[in-house]
mmCIF file of C-alpha atoms and ligand atoms in Angstrom:
data_model
loop_
_atom_site.group_PDB
_atom_site.id
_atom_site.type_symbol
_atom_site.label_atom_id
_atom_site.label_comp_id
_atom_site.label_asym_id
_atom_site.label_seq_id
_atom_site.Cartn_x
_atom_site.Cartn_y
_atom_site.Cartn_z
ATOM 1 C CA UNK R 297 83.575 82.708 126.816
ATOM 2 C CA UNK R 298 84.329 86.255 125.617
ATOM 3 C CA UNK R 299 86.085 88.430 128.171
ATOM 4 C CA UNK R 300 85.724 92.216 128.431
ATOM 5 C CA UNK R 301 89.136 92.497 126.783
ATOM 6 C CA UNK R 302 87.970 90.322 123.846
ATOM 7 C CA UNK R 303 84.998 92.627 123.304
ATOM 8 C CA UNK R 304 87.152 95.750 123.614
ATOM 9 C CA UNK R 305 89.611 94.551 120.968
ATOM 10 C CA UNK R 306 86.870 93.488 118.581
ATOM 11 C CA UNK R 307 85.079 96.831 118.951
ATOM 12 C CA UNK R 308 88.336 98.726 118.495
ATOM 13 C CA UNK R 309 88.235 100.066 114.931
ATOM 14 C CA UNK R 310 91.217 98.624 113.087
ATOM 15 C CA UNK R 311 93.205 98.942 109.894
ATOM 16 C CA UNK R 312 94.727 95.817 108.302
ATOM 17 C CA UNK R 313 97.570 96.498 105.900
ATOM 18 C CA UNK R 314 99.336 93.144 105.530
ATOM 19 C CA UNK R 315 97.016 90.270 104.639
ATOM 20 C CA UNK R 316 97.758 87.681 101.929
ATOM 21 C CA UNK R 317 94.492 86.527 100.407
ATOM 22 C CA UNK R 318 95.226 82.794 100.227
ATOM 23 C CA UNK R 319 96.815 82.789 103.663
ATOM 24 C CA UNK R 320 93.761 84.474 105.180
ATOM 25 C CA UNK R 321 91.222 81.743 104.404
ATOM 26 C CA UNK R 322 89.256 80.762 107.509
ATOM 27 C CA UNK R 323 88.444 77.276 108.771
ATOM 28 C CA UNK R 324 84.843 77.632 107.546
ATOM 29 C CA UNK R 325 85.840 78.625 104.009
ATOM 30 C CA UNK R 326 88.487 75.914 103.925
ATOM 31 C CA UNK R 327 85.771 73.358 104.752
ATOM 32 C CA UNK R 328 83.777 74.520 101.723
ATOM 33 C CA UNK R 329 86.850 74.273 99.478
ATOM 34 C CA UNK R 330 87.757 70.812 100.756
ATOM 35 C CA UNK R 331 84.189 69.656 100.093
ATOM 36 C CA UNK R 332 84.416 71.007 96.524
ATOM 37 C CA UNK R 333 87.600 69.005 95.829
ATOM 38 C CA UNK R 334 87.431 65.735 97.791
ATOM 39 C CA UNK R 335 89.730 63.995 95.287
ATOM 40 C CA UNK R 336 92.679 66.077 96.533
ATOM 41 C CA UNK R 337 92.494 64.333 99.924
ATOM 42 C CA UNK R 338 93.452 67.524 101.709
ATOM 43 C CA UNK R 339 92.659 67.722 105.399
ATOM 44 C CA UNK R 340 92.162 70.916 107.258
ATOM 45 C CA UNK R 341 95.179 70.127 109.426
ATOM 46 C CA UNK R 342 97.367 70.573 106.328
ATOM 47 C CA UNK R 343 96.301 74.171 105.768
ATOM 48 C CA UNK R 344 96.621 75.740 109.210
ATOM 49 C CA UNK R 345 99.125 75.981 112.048
ATOM 50 C CA UNK R 346 97.142 75.711 115.241
ATOM 51 C CA UNK R 347 97.650 77.053 118.722
ATOM 52 C CA UNK R 348 100.813 75.682 120.287
ATOM 53 C CA UNK R 349 102.286 74.587 116.934
ATOM 54 C CA UNK R 350 105.207 76.081 115.038
ATOM 55 C CA UNK R 351 106.685 75.504 111.597
ATOM 56 C CA UNK R 352 109.898 76.483 109.890
ATOM 57 C CA UNK R 353 109.468 79.132 107.221
ATOM 58 C CA UNK R 354 110.078 76.464 104.620
ATOM 59 C CA UNK R 355 107.207 74.387 105.991
ATOM 60 C CA UNK R 356 104.958 77.454 105.963
ATOM 61 C CA UNK R 357 105.594 77.801 102.247
ATOM 62 C CA UNK R 358 104.604 74.165 101.762
ATOM 63 C CA UNK R 359 101.287 75.001 103.416
ATOM 64 C CA UNK R 360 100.679 77.671 100.742
ATOM 65 C CA UNK R 361 101.256 75.090 98.017
ATOM 66 C CA UNK R 362 98.504 72.937 99.509
ATOM 67 C CA UNK R 363 96.154 75.909 99.767
ATOM 68 C CA UNK R 364 96.817 76.891 96.156
ATOM 69 C CA UNK R 365 95.682 73.432 95.051
ATOM 70 C CA UNK R 366 92.355 74.088 96.738
ATOM 71 C CA UNK R 367 91.933 77.590 95.306
ATOM 72 C CA UNK R 368 92.488 77.393 91.580
ATOM 73 C CA UNK R 369 89.427 78.726 89.768
ATOM 74 C CA UNK R 370 87.620 82.015 89.307
ATOM 75 C CA UNK R 371 84.761 80.640 91.397
ATOM 76 C CA UNK R 372 87.127 79.730 94.256
ATOM 77 C CA UNK R 373 88.848 83.128 94.238
ATOM 78 C CA UNK R 374 85.527 84.960 94.307
ATOM 79 C CA UNK R 375 84.239 82.938 97.268
ATOM 80 C CA UNK R 376 87.497 83.126 99.184
ATOM 81 C CA UNK R 377 87.962 86.870 98.674
ATOM 82 C CA UNK R 378 84.370 87.641 99.692
ATOM 83 C CA UNK R 379 84.560 85.446 102.790
ATOM 84 C CA UNK R 380 87.897 86.964 103.840
ATOM 85 C CA UNK R 381 86.582 90.517 103.438
ATOM 86 C CA UNK R 382 83.409 89.787 105.436
ATOM 87 C CA UNK R 383 85.498 88.145 108.178
ATOM 88 C CA UNK R 384 87.795 91.143 108.503
ATOM 89 C CA UNK R 385 84.728 93.394 108.670
ATOM 90 C CA UNK R 386 83.220 91.221 111.423
ATOM 91 C CA UNK R 387 86.500 91.568 113.331
ATOM 92 C CA UNK R 388 86.147 95.366 113.400
ATOM 93 C CA UNK R 389 88.498 96.131 110.509
ATOM 94 C CA UNK R 390 87.298 99.320 108.809
ATOM 95 C CA UNK R 391 90.013 99.590 106.184
ATOM 96 C CA UNK R 392 91.767 96.620 104.580
ATOM 97 C CA UNK R 393 94.574 96.288 102.067
ATOM 98 C CA UNK R 394 94.483 92.746 100.704
ATOM 99 C CA UNK R 395 97.387 91.413 98.689
ATOM 100 C CA UNK R 396 97.625 88.398 96.420
ATOM 101 C CA UNK R 397 99.837 86.852 93.746
ATOM 102 C CA UNK R 398 97.929 86.494 90.459
ATOM 103 C CA UNK R 399 98.184 82.953 89.053
ATOM 104 C CA UNK R 400 97.587 81.249 85.726
ATOM 105 C CA UNK R 401 95.765 77.950 86.212
ATOM 106 C CA UNK R 402 95.364 76.474 82.706
ATOM 107 C CA UNK R 403 93.252 73.567 84.045
ATOM 108 C CA UNK R 404 90.444 75.896 85.095
ATOM 109 C CA UNK R 405 91.010 78.665 82.565
ATOM 110 C CA UNK R 406 92.163 81.101 85.225
ATOM 111 C CA UNK R 407 94.569 83.761 83.915
ATOM 112 C CA UNK R 408 96.442 86.381 85.923
ATOM 113 C CA UNK R 409 94.214 89.092 84.514
ATOM 114 C CA UNK R 410 91.028 87.194 85.429
ATOM 115 C CA UNK R 411 92.522 86.543 88.872
ATOM 116 C CA UNK R 412 92.892 90.265 89.557
ATOM 117 C CA UNK R 413 89.516 91.074 88.012
ATOM 118 C CA UNK R 414 87.905 88.470 90.277
ATOM 119 C CA UNK R 415 89.412 89.934 93.441
ATOM 120 C CA UNK R 416 88.209 93.377 92.358
ATOM 121 C CA UNK R 417 84.743 91.914 91.680
ATOM 122 C CA UNK R 418 84.686 90.377 95.174
ATOM 123 C CA UNK R 419 85.542 93.777 96.661
ATOM 124 C CA UNK R 420 82.772 95.379 94.603
ATOM 125 C CA UNK R 421 80.208 92.754 95.651
ATOM 126 C CA UNK R 422 81.065 93.120 99.339
ATOM 127 C CA UNK R 423 80.607 96.879 99.084
ATOM 128 C CA UNK R 424 77.270 96.347 97.324
ATOM 129 C CA UNK R 425 76.212 93.961 100.097
ATOM 130 C CA UNK R 426 76.861 96.741 102.624
ATOM 131 C CA UNK R 427 80.026 95.396 104.293
ATOM 132 C CA UNK R 428 81.322 98.112 106.608
ATOM 133 C CA UNK R 429 84.882 98.036 105.299
ATOM 134 C CA UNK R 430 86.896 99.901 102.670
ATOM 135 C CA UNK R 431 89.032 97.404 100.738
ATOM 136 C CA UNK R 432 92.001 98.069 98.467
ATOM 137 C CA UNK R 433 94.224 95.623 96.615
ATOM 138 C CA UNK R 434 97.996 95.191 96.288
ATOM 139 C CA UNK R 435 99.156 92.968 93.433
ATOM 140 C CA UNK R 436 101.901 90.644 94.680
ATOM 141 C CA UNK R 437 105.171 89.644 93.074
ATOM 142 C CA UNK R 438 106.419 86.239 94.190
ATOM 143 C CA UNK R 439 110.195 86.634 94.373
ATOM 144 C CA UNK R 440 110.765 83.021 93.346
ATOM 145 C CA UNK R 441 109.491 83.738 89.817
ATOM 146 C CA UNK R 442 112.311 86.063 88.753
ATOM 147 C CA UNK R 443 112.598 89.397 86.920
ATOM 148 C CA UNK R 444 110.462 88.733 83.835
ATOM 149 C CA UNK R 445 107.410 87.660 85.801
ATOM 150 C CA UNK R 446 108.000 90.560 88.199
ATOM 151 C CA UNK R 447 107.936 93.006 85.293
ATOM 152 C CA UNK R 448 104.820 91.356 83.839
ATOM 153 C CA UNK R 449 103.131 91.649 87.240
ATOM 154 C CA UNK R 450 104.097 95.311 87.521
ATOM 155 C CA UNK R 451 102.566 96.033 84.117
ATOM 156 C CA UNK R 452 99.363 94.245 85.087
ATOM 157 C CA UNK R 453 99.204 96.187 88.350
ATOM 158 C CA UNK R 454 99.781 99.403 86.413
ATOM 159 C CA UNK R 455 96.846 98.635 84.080
ATOM 160 C CA UNK R 456 94.561 97.898 87.006
ATOM 161 C CA UNK R 457 95.699 100.953 88.948
ATOM 162 C CA UNK R 458 94.388 103.008 86.046
ATOM 163 C CA UNK R 459 91.152 101.079 85.500
ATOM 164 C CA UNK R 460 89.998 99.839 88.921
ATOM 165 C CA UNK R 461 88.559 103.051 90.311
ATOM 166 C CA UNK R 462 91.202 103.320 93.003
ATOM 167 C CA UNK R 463 90.974 99.704 94.207
ATOM 168 C CA UNK R 464 94.458 98.651 93.049
ATOM 169 C CA UNK R 465 96.848 100.945 94.895
ATOM 170 C CA UNK R 466 100.163 99.162 95.021
ATOM 171 C CA UNK R 467 102.530 96.278 94.708
ATOM 172 C CA UNK R 468 103.718 93.719 97.248
ATOM 173 C CA UNK R 469 106.977 91.792 97.122
ATOM 174 C CA UNK R 470 106.703 88.483 98.949
ATOM 175 C CA UNK R 471 107.391 84.771 98.695
ATOM 176 C CA UNK R 472 109.991 82.494 100.212
ATOM 177 C CA UNK R 473 112.839 84.810 101.329
ATOM 178 C CA UNK R 474 115.409 82.052 100.854
ATOM 179 C CA UNK R 475 114.688 81.956 97.125
ATOM 180 C CA UNK R 476 115.599 84.591 94.525
ATOM 181 C CA UNK R 477 117.297 87.936 94.975
ATOM 182 C CA UNK R 478 115.675 91.330 95.345
ATOM 183 C CA UNK R 479 118.491 92.808 93.251
ATOM 184 C CA UNK R 480 117.048 91.117 90.154
ATOM 185 C CA UNK R 481 113.641 92.639 90.790
ATOM 186 C CA UNK R 482 114.747 96.257 91.224
ATOM 187 C CA UNK R 483 113.843 97.285 87.669
ATOM 188 C CA UNK R 484 110.275 96.054 88.041
ATOM 189 C CA UNK R 485 109.943 97.733 91.434
ATOM 190 C CA UNK R 486 111.411 101.004 90.165
ATOM 191 C CA UNK R 487 108.991 101.012 87.262
ATOM 192 C CA UNK R 488 106.099 100.419 89.658
ATOM 193 C CA UNK R 489 107.201 103.345 91.820
ATOM 194 C CA UNK R 490 107.584 105.648 88.857
ATOM 195 C CA UNK R 491 104.078 104.962 87.626
ATOM 196 C CA UNK R 492 102.523 105.735 90.999
ATOM 197 C CA UNK R 493 102.057 102.298 92.515
ATOM 198 C CA UNK R 494 102.854 102.184 96.238
ATOM 199 C CA UNK R 495 105.392 99.588 97.358
ATOM 200 C CA UNK R 496 104.927 97.259 100.344
ATOM 201 C CA UNK R 497 107.972 95.021 100.398
ATOM 202 C CA UNK R 498 108.737 92.004 102.582
ATOM 203 C CA UNK R 499 112.198 92.700 103.854
ATOM 204 C CA UNK R 500 114.797 91.140 106.170
ATOM 205 C CA UNK R 501 112.530 88.244 107.120
ATOM 206 C CA UNK R 502 115.639 86.100 107.554
ATOM 207 C CA UNK R 503 119.112 87.119 108.769
ATOM 208 C CA UNK R 504 120.952 86.719 105.451
ATOM 209 C CA UNK R 505 119.217 89.556 103.599
ATOM 210 C CA UNK R 506 121.267 92.580 104.704
ATOM 211 C CA UNK R 507 122.616 93.433 101.267
ATOM 212 C CA UNK R 508 119.251 92.997 99.617
ATOM 213 C CA UNK R 509 117.591 95.176 102.246
ATOM 214 C CA UNK R 510 120.144 97.977 101.656
ATOM 215 C CA UNK R 511 119.226 97.935 97.956
ATOM 216 C CA UNK R 512 115.482 97.777 98.498
ATOM 217 C CA UNK R 513 115.612 100.612 101.042
ATOM 218 C CA UNK R 514 117.164 102.855 98.406
ATOM 219 C CA UNK R 515 114.064 102.568 96.210
ATOM 220 C CA UNK R 516 112.610 103.413 98.826
ATOM 221 C CA UNK R 517 109.548 101.296 99.681
ATOM 222 C CA UNK R 518 106.441 102.942 101.142
ATOM 223 C CA UNK R 519 106.112 100.228 103.797
ATOM 224 C CA UNK R 520 108.206 97.313 105.036
ATOM 225 C CA UNK R 521 106.760 93.865 105.705
ATOM 226 C CA UNK R 522 108.229 92.257 108.853
ATOM 227 C CA UNK R 523 111.750 93.778 108.818
ATOM 228 C CA UNK R 524 112.622 91.186 111.437
ATOM 229 C CA UNK R 525 116.405 91.338 111.059
ATOM 230 C CA UNK R 526 116.936 95.013 110.277
ATOM 231 C CA UNK R 527 118.201 96.191 113.648
ATOM 232 C CA UNK R 528 121.696 95.528 115.014
ATOM 233 C CA UNK R 529 120.508 93.600 118.090
ATOM 234 C CA UNK R 530 119.556 90.697 115.801
ATOM 235 C CA UNK R 531 122.415 90.971 113.328
ATOM 236 C CA UNK R 532 121.091 93.825 111.184
ATOM 237 C CA UNK R 533 122.915 97.143 111.124
ATOM 238 C CA UNK R 534 122.777 100.792 112.165
ATOM 239 C CA UNK R 535 122.878 101.742 108.511
ATOM 240 C CA UNK R 536 119.671 99.804 107.792
ATOM 241 C CA UNK R 537 117.941 101.282 110.833
ATOM 242 C CA UNK R 538 119.094 104.788 109.830
ATOM 243 C CA UNK R 539 117.636 104.396 106.354
ATOM 244 C CA UNK R 540 114.309 103.191 107.749
ATOM 245 C CA UNK R 541 114.165 105.985 110.334
ATOM 246 C CA UNK R 542 115.351 108.840 108.092
ATOM 247 C CA UNK R 543 112.768 107.939 105.475
ATOM 248 C CA UNK R 544 110.177 107.227 108.172
ATOM 249 C CA UNK R 545 109.089 103.998 106.473
ATOM 250 C CA UNK R 546 106.328 102.257 108.460
ATOM 251 C CA UNK R 547 106.734 98.616 109.437
ATOM 252 C CA UNK R 548 103.974 96.026 109.102
ATOM 253 C CA UNK R 549 104.430 93.714 112.112
ATOM 254 C CA UNK R 550 102.806 90.299 112.400
ATOM 255 C CA UNK R 551 103.491 88.788 115.829
ATOM 256 C CA UNK R 552 101.873 85.367 115.576
ATOM 257 C CA UNK R 553 103.100 84.784 112.039
ATOM 258 C CA UNK R 554 106.703 85.418 113.092
ATOM 259 C CA UNK R 555 106.484 83.314 116.257
ATOM 260 C CA UNK R 556 104.727 80.376 114.575
ATOM 261 C CA UNK R 557 107.026 80.678 111.541
ATOM 262 C CA UNK R 558 110.023 80.497 113.878
ATOM 263 C CA UNK R 559 111.723 83.693 112.713
ATOM 264 C CA UNK R 560 111.167 85.209 116.180
ATOM 265 C CA UNK R 561 111.775 83.021 119.261
ATOM 266 C CA UNK R 562 108.850 84.264 121.386
ATOM 267 C CA UNK R 563 106.239 86.998 121.593
ATOM 268 C CA UNK R 564 108.217 89.028 124.125
ATOM 269 C CA UNK R 565 111.313 88.971 121.914
ATOM 270 C CA UNK R 566 109.395 90.309 118.927
ATOM 271 C CA UNK R 567 110.992 93.333 117.228
ATOM 272 C CA UNK R 568 107.774 95.305 117.827
ATOM 273 C CA UNK R 569 109.447 96.297 121.082
ATOM 274 C CA UNK R 570 112.557 97.729 119.361
ATOM 275 C CA UNK R 571 110.660 99.952 116.939
ATOM 276 C CA UNK R 572 107.769 100.898 119.223
ATOM 277 C CA UNK R 573 110.184 102.180 121.875
ATOM 278 C CA UNK R 574 111.733 104.436 119.229
ATOM 279 C CA UNK R 575 108.270 105.730 118.342
ATOM 280 C CA UNK R 576 108.735 104.492 114.803
ATOM 281 C CA UNK R 577 105.421 103.937 112.941
ATOM 282 C CA UNK R 578 104.462 100.287 113.471
ATOM 283 C CA UNK R 579 101.274 98.694 112.184
ATOM 284 C CA UNK R 580 100.015 95.449 113.697
ATOM 285 C CA UNK R 581 98.844 93.023 111.004
ATOM 286 C CA UNK R 582 97.861 89.365 110.640
ATOM 287 C CA UNK R 583 99.883 88.287 107.550
ATOM 288 C CA UNK R 584 97.949 85.010 107.084
ATOM 289 C CA UNK R 585 95.078 84.830 109.546
ATOM 290 C CA UNK R 586 93.899 81.447 108.214
ATOM 291 C CA UNK R 587 97.271 79.705 108.213
ATOM 292 C CA UNK R 588 98.303 81.107 111.593
ATOM 293 C CA UNK R 589 94.814 80.823 113.167
ATOM 294 C CA UNK R 590 94.564 84.382 114.382
ATOM 295 C CA UNK R 591 92.682 87.606 113.702
ATOM 296 C CA UNK R 592 93.600 91.264 114.002
ATOM 297 C CA UNK R 593 91.795 91.708 117.345
ATOM 298 C CA UNK R 594 93.887 88.900 118.771
ATOM 299 C CA UNK R 595 97.111 90.424 117.419
ATOM 300 C CA UNK R 596 96.293 93.734 119.159
ATOM 301 C CA UNK R 597 95.462 91.839 122.335
ATOM 302 C CA UNK R 598 98.742 89.918 122.149
ATOM 303 C CA UNK R 599 100.736 93.116 121.655
ATOM 304 C CA UNK R 600 98.955 94.770 124.580
ATOM 305 C CA UNK R 601 99.483 91.824 126.913
ATOM 306 C CA UNK R 602 103.093 91.227 125.867
ATOM 307 C CA UNK R 603 104.281 94.827 125.890
ATOM 308 C CA UNK R 604 102.018 96.277 128.593
ATOM 309 C CA UNK R 605 100.010 98.646 126.412
ATOM 310 C CA UNK R 606 97.116 100.612 127.887
ATOM 311 C CA UNK R 607 93.748 101.169 126.164
ATOM 312 C CA UNK R 608 95.003 104.612 125.092
ATOM 313 C CA UNK R 609 98.201 103.112 123.646
ATOM 314 C CA UNK R 610 96.203 100.531 121.734
ATOM 315 C CA UNK R 611 93.887 103.213 120.404
ATOM 316 C CA UNK R 612 96.834 105.334 119.230
ATOM 317 C CA UNK R 613 98.377 102.300 117.528
ATOM 318 C CA UNK R 614 95.227 101.520 115.579
ATOM 319 C CA UNK R 615 94.706 105.163 114.575
ATOM 320 C CA UNK R 616 98.305 105.596 113.475
ATOM 321 C CA UNK R 617 97.782 102.800 110.934
ATOM 322 C CA UNK R 618 95.439 105.068 108.936
ATOM 323 C CA UNK R 619 98.348 107.355 108.114
ATOM 324 C CA UNK R 620 100.458 104.372 107.001
ATOM 325 C CA UNK R 621 97.822 103.128 104.567
ATOM 326 C CA UNK R 622 97.853 103.690 100.818
ATOM 327 C CA UNK R 623 94.385 105.254 100.899
ATOM 328 C CA UNK R 624 93.976 108.633 99.197
ATOM 329 C CA UNK R 625 94.130 111.639 101.569
ATOM 330 C CA UNK R 626 90.343 112.267 101.645
ATOM 331 C CA UNK R 627 89.765 108.624 102.645
ATOM 332 C CA UNK R 628 92.349 108.954 105.419
ATOM 333 C CA UNK R 629 90.515 112.043 106.651
ATOM 334 C CA UNK R 630 87.193 110.184 106.673
ATOM 335 C CA UNK R 631 88.762 107.308 108.581
ATOM 336 C CA UNK R 632 90.239 109.713 111.127
ATOM 337 C CA UNK R 633 86.812 111.261 111.591
ATOM 338 C CA UNK R 634 85.368 107.800 112.117
ATOM 339 C CA UNK R 635 87.957 106.998 114.745
ATOM 340 C CA UNK R 636 87.232 110.322 116.489
ATOM 341 C CA UNK R 637 83.520 109.512 116.557
ATOM 342 C CA UNK R 638 84.003 105.966 117.845
ATOM 343 C CA UNK R 639 86.640 106.854 120.442
ATOM 344 C CA UNK R 640 84.394 107.867 123.401
ATOM 345 C CA UNK R 641 82.117 104.885 122.834
ATOM 346 C CA UNK R 642 84.894 102.282 122.640
ATOM 347 C CA UNK R 643 87.118 103.684 125.392
ATOM 348 C CA UNK R 644 84.197 103.989 127.798
ATOM 349 C CA UNK R 645 83.014 100.402 127.194
ATOM 350 C CA UNK R 646 85.106 98.931 129.994
ATOM 351 C CA UNK R 647 87.070 101.851 131.478
ATOM 352 C CA UNK R 648 88.618 99.726 134.213
ATOM 353 C CA UNK R 649 89.322 96.705 132.042
ATOM 354 C CA UNK R 650 93.016 95.925 131.962
ATOM 355 C CA UNK R 651 93.775 95.094 128.383
ATOM 356 C CA UNK R 652 97.323 93.983 128.995
ATOM 357 C CA UNK R 653 97.193 91.230 131.577
ATOM 358 C CA UNK R 654 95.717 88.151 129.986
ATOM 359 C CA UNK R 655 98.972 86.314 129.367
ATOM 360 C CA UNK R 656 98.213 82.658 129.879
ATOM 361 C CA UNK R 657 95.261 82.338 127.535
ATOM 362 C CA UNK R 658 96.888 84.379 124.783
ATOM 363 C CA UNK R 659 100.325 82.854 125.021
ATOM 364 C CA UNK R 660 99.723 79.193 124.378
ATOM 365 C CA UNK R 661 102.826 77.335 125.367
ATOM 366 C CA UNK R 662 104.883 76.702 122.277
ATOM 367 C CA UNK R 663 107.206 73.732 122.243
ATOM 368 C CA UNK R 664 110.937 74.491 122.211
ATOM 369 C CA UNK R 665 111.635 71.315 120.269
ATOM 370 C CA UNK R 666 111.842 71.046 116.492
ATOM 371 C CA UNK R 667 108.515 71.593 114.750
ATOM 372 C CA UNK R 668 106.514 68.611 113.589
ATOM 373 C CA UNK R 669 106.541 67.727 109.911
ATOM 374 C CA UNK R 670 103.863 69.031 107.597
ATOM 375 C CA UNK R 671 102.700 65.554 106.586
ATOM 376 C CA UNK R 672 102.072 64.664 110.202
ATOM 377 C CA UNK R 673 100.517 67.788 111.603
ATOM 378 C CA UNK R 674 98.933 67.069 114.938
ATOM 379 C CA UNK R 675 96.039 68.828 116.623
HETATM 380 P P1 LIG S 138 98.493 84.613 97.834
HETATM 381 O O1 LIG S 138 99.493 85.574 97.249
HETATM 382 O O2 LIG S 138 97.130 85.212 98.013
HETATM 383 O O3 LIG S 138 98.459 83.311 97.087
HETATM 384 O O4 LIG S 138 98.966 84.302 99.338
HETATM 385 C C1 LIG S 138 99.928 83.338 99.663
HETATM 386 C C2 LIG S 138 101.307 83.791 99.226
HETATM 387 O O5 LIG S 138 101.696 84.934 99.972
HETATM 388 C C3 LIG S 138 102.417 82.777 99.496
HETATM 389 O O6 LIG S 138 102.522 81.835 98.459
HETATM 390 C C4 LIG S 138 103.641 83.674 99.574
HETATM 391 O O7 LIG S 138 104.123 84.001 98.294
HETATM 392 C C5 LIG S 138 103.086 84.940 100.200
HETATM 393 N N1 LIG S 138 103.297 84.960 101.665
HETATM 394 C C6 LIG S 138 102.420 84.701 102.644
HETATM 395 N N2 LIG S 138 102.991 84.857 103.840
HETATM 396 C C7 LIG S 138 104.253 85.233 103.630
HETATM 397 C C8 LIG S 138 105.351 85.548 104.486
HETATM 398 O O8 LIG S 138 105.287 85.526 105.727
HETATM 399 N N3 LIG S 138 106.512 85.877 103.860
HETATM 400 C C9 LIG S 138 106.658 85.931 102.518
HETATM 401 N N4 LIG S 138 105.647 85.656 101.696
HETATM 402 C C10 LIG S 138 104.461 85.310 102.232
HETATM 403 ZN ZN1 LIG S 139 103.507 88.535 104.457
#
């Protein structure tokens, strides 16, 4: 049953800035995909990490491989992107930046260009259907594919930035952090920056990336994804923190993703605390709402319950995200006006509702033991 807090967090207008398309596919959409491709023998339990389960980062990347098998045609991408957008809208997200790695799938005739065009078409169709959400797109570079593919992706993103009517606004750097080196991708990222693409870079997701993070911070990026191991308390350094703070680079923080992916030991040890206390711009995001079985309302609720945030704090957090987005200034102004209009209504919904005390239901007990293997995922 929905509690007052559930309703408050859903009604809270929100901005989602870190959502990977293929990681955001819901249970319902996954069912449709599985039914389309029964010969793959993929079960839903292989595409999602449920409540109480955890996986190593490596196992999370195996999950994406399974999902990519299910989503390999223009038709699949269109359905998935539309469903994901409508789901974010239903969760109270008013502005969304989706990101995705364009793929060639020779079997179905999908090319990288068609991939991007299809995502843009999905965004256009959702708008036409009246979805109450402004959606932009970040083209993703998968770090495992090396410098040539990174440069090719940058050029594609550049083309679409110029021809997509403002839908393509930037570039993401993501993929398995244990593979490849950011140093080799600097040229592609610099080119992207110089041509006006915004940069949202996954950074310091694992402890061994100090040197790479120093280099990437000198670009500098416009936002940082995760930044889990930047600060000295977890083996990062003062120099990294100084660079982030001096350049005021916002952090995209994804609590459940980090806890379930085992890069953060528990919700209350999440680095949200470190940066939030310093009043550094932090944006709560989902990362992969399908894979990690969450949504943005739940991530706000988790942050509030874990770190004792009031309704006012939560409101400020969601509004601050507008400024961190890659939307053009007039769009940011419109969003701010929207927030101002909605504020009295949302904050007076349940004035005495404590939004920060529902620990037990939101913190499913996670096992301390080693995570189960992908092939034998249990319920
Ligand atoms: P796609 O780009 O839409 O196919 O979304 C899935 C892809 O996003 C994965 O294959 C990874 O490259 C990337 N991704 C999703 N989550 C993470 C993460 O937590 N860290 C790094 N990369 C990620
Ligand atoms: Zn991510």
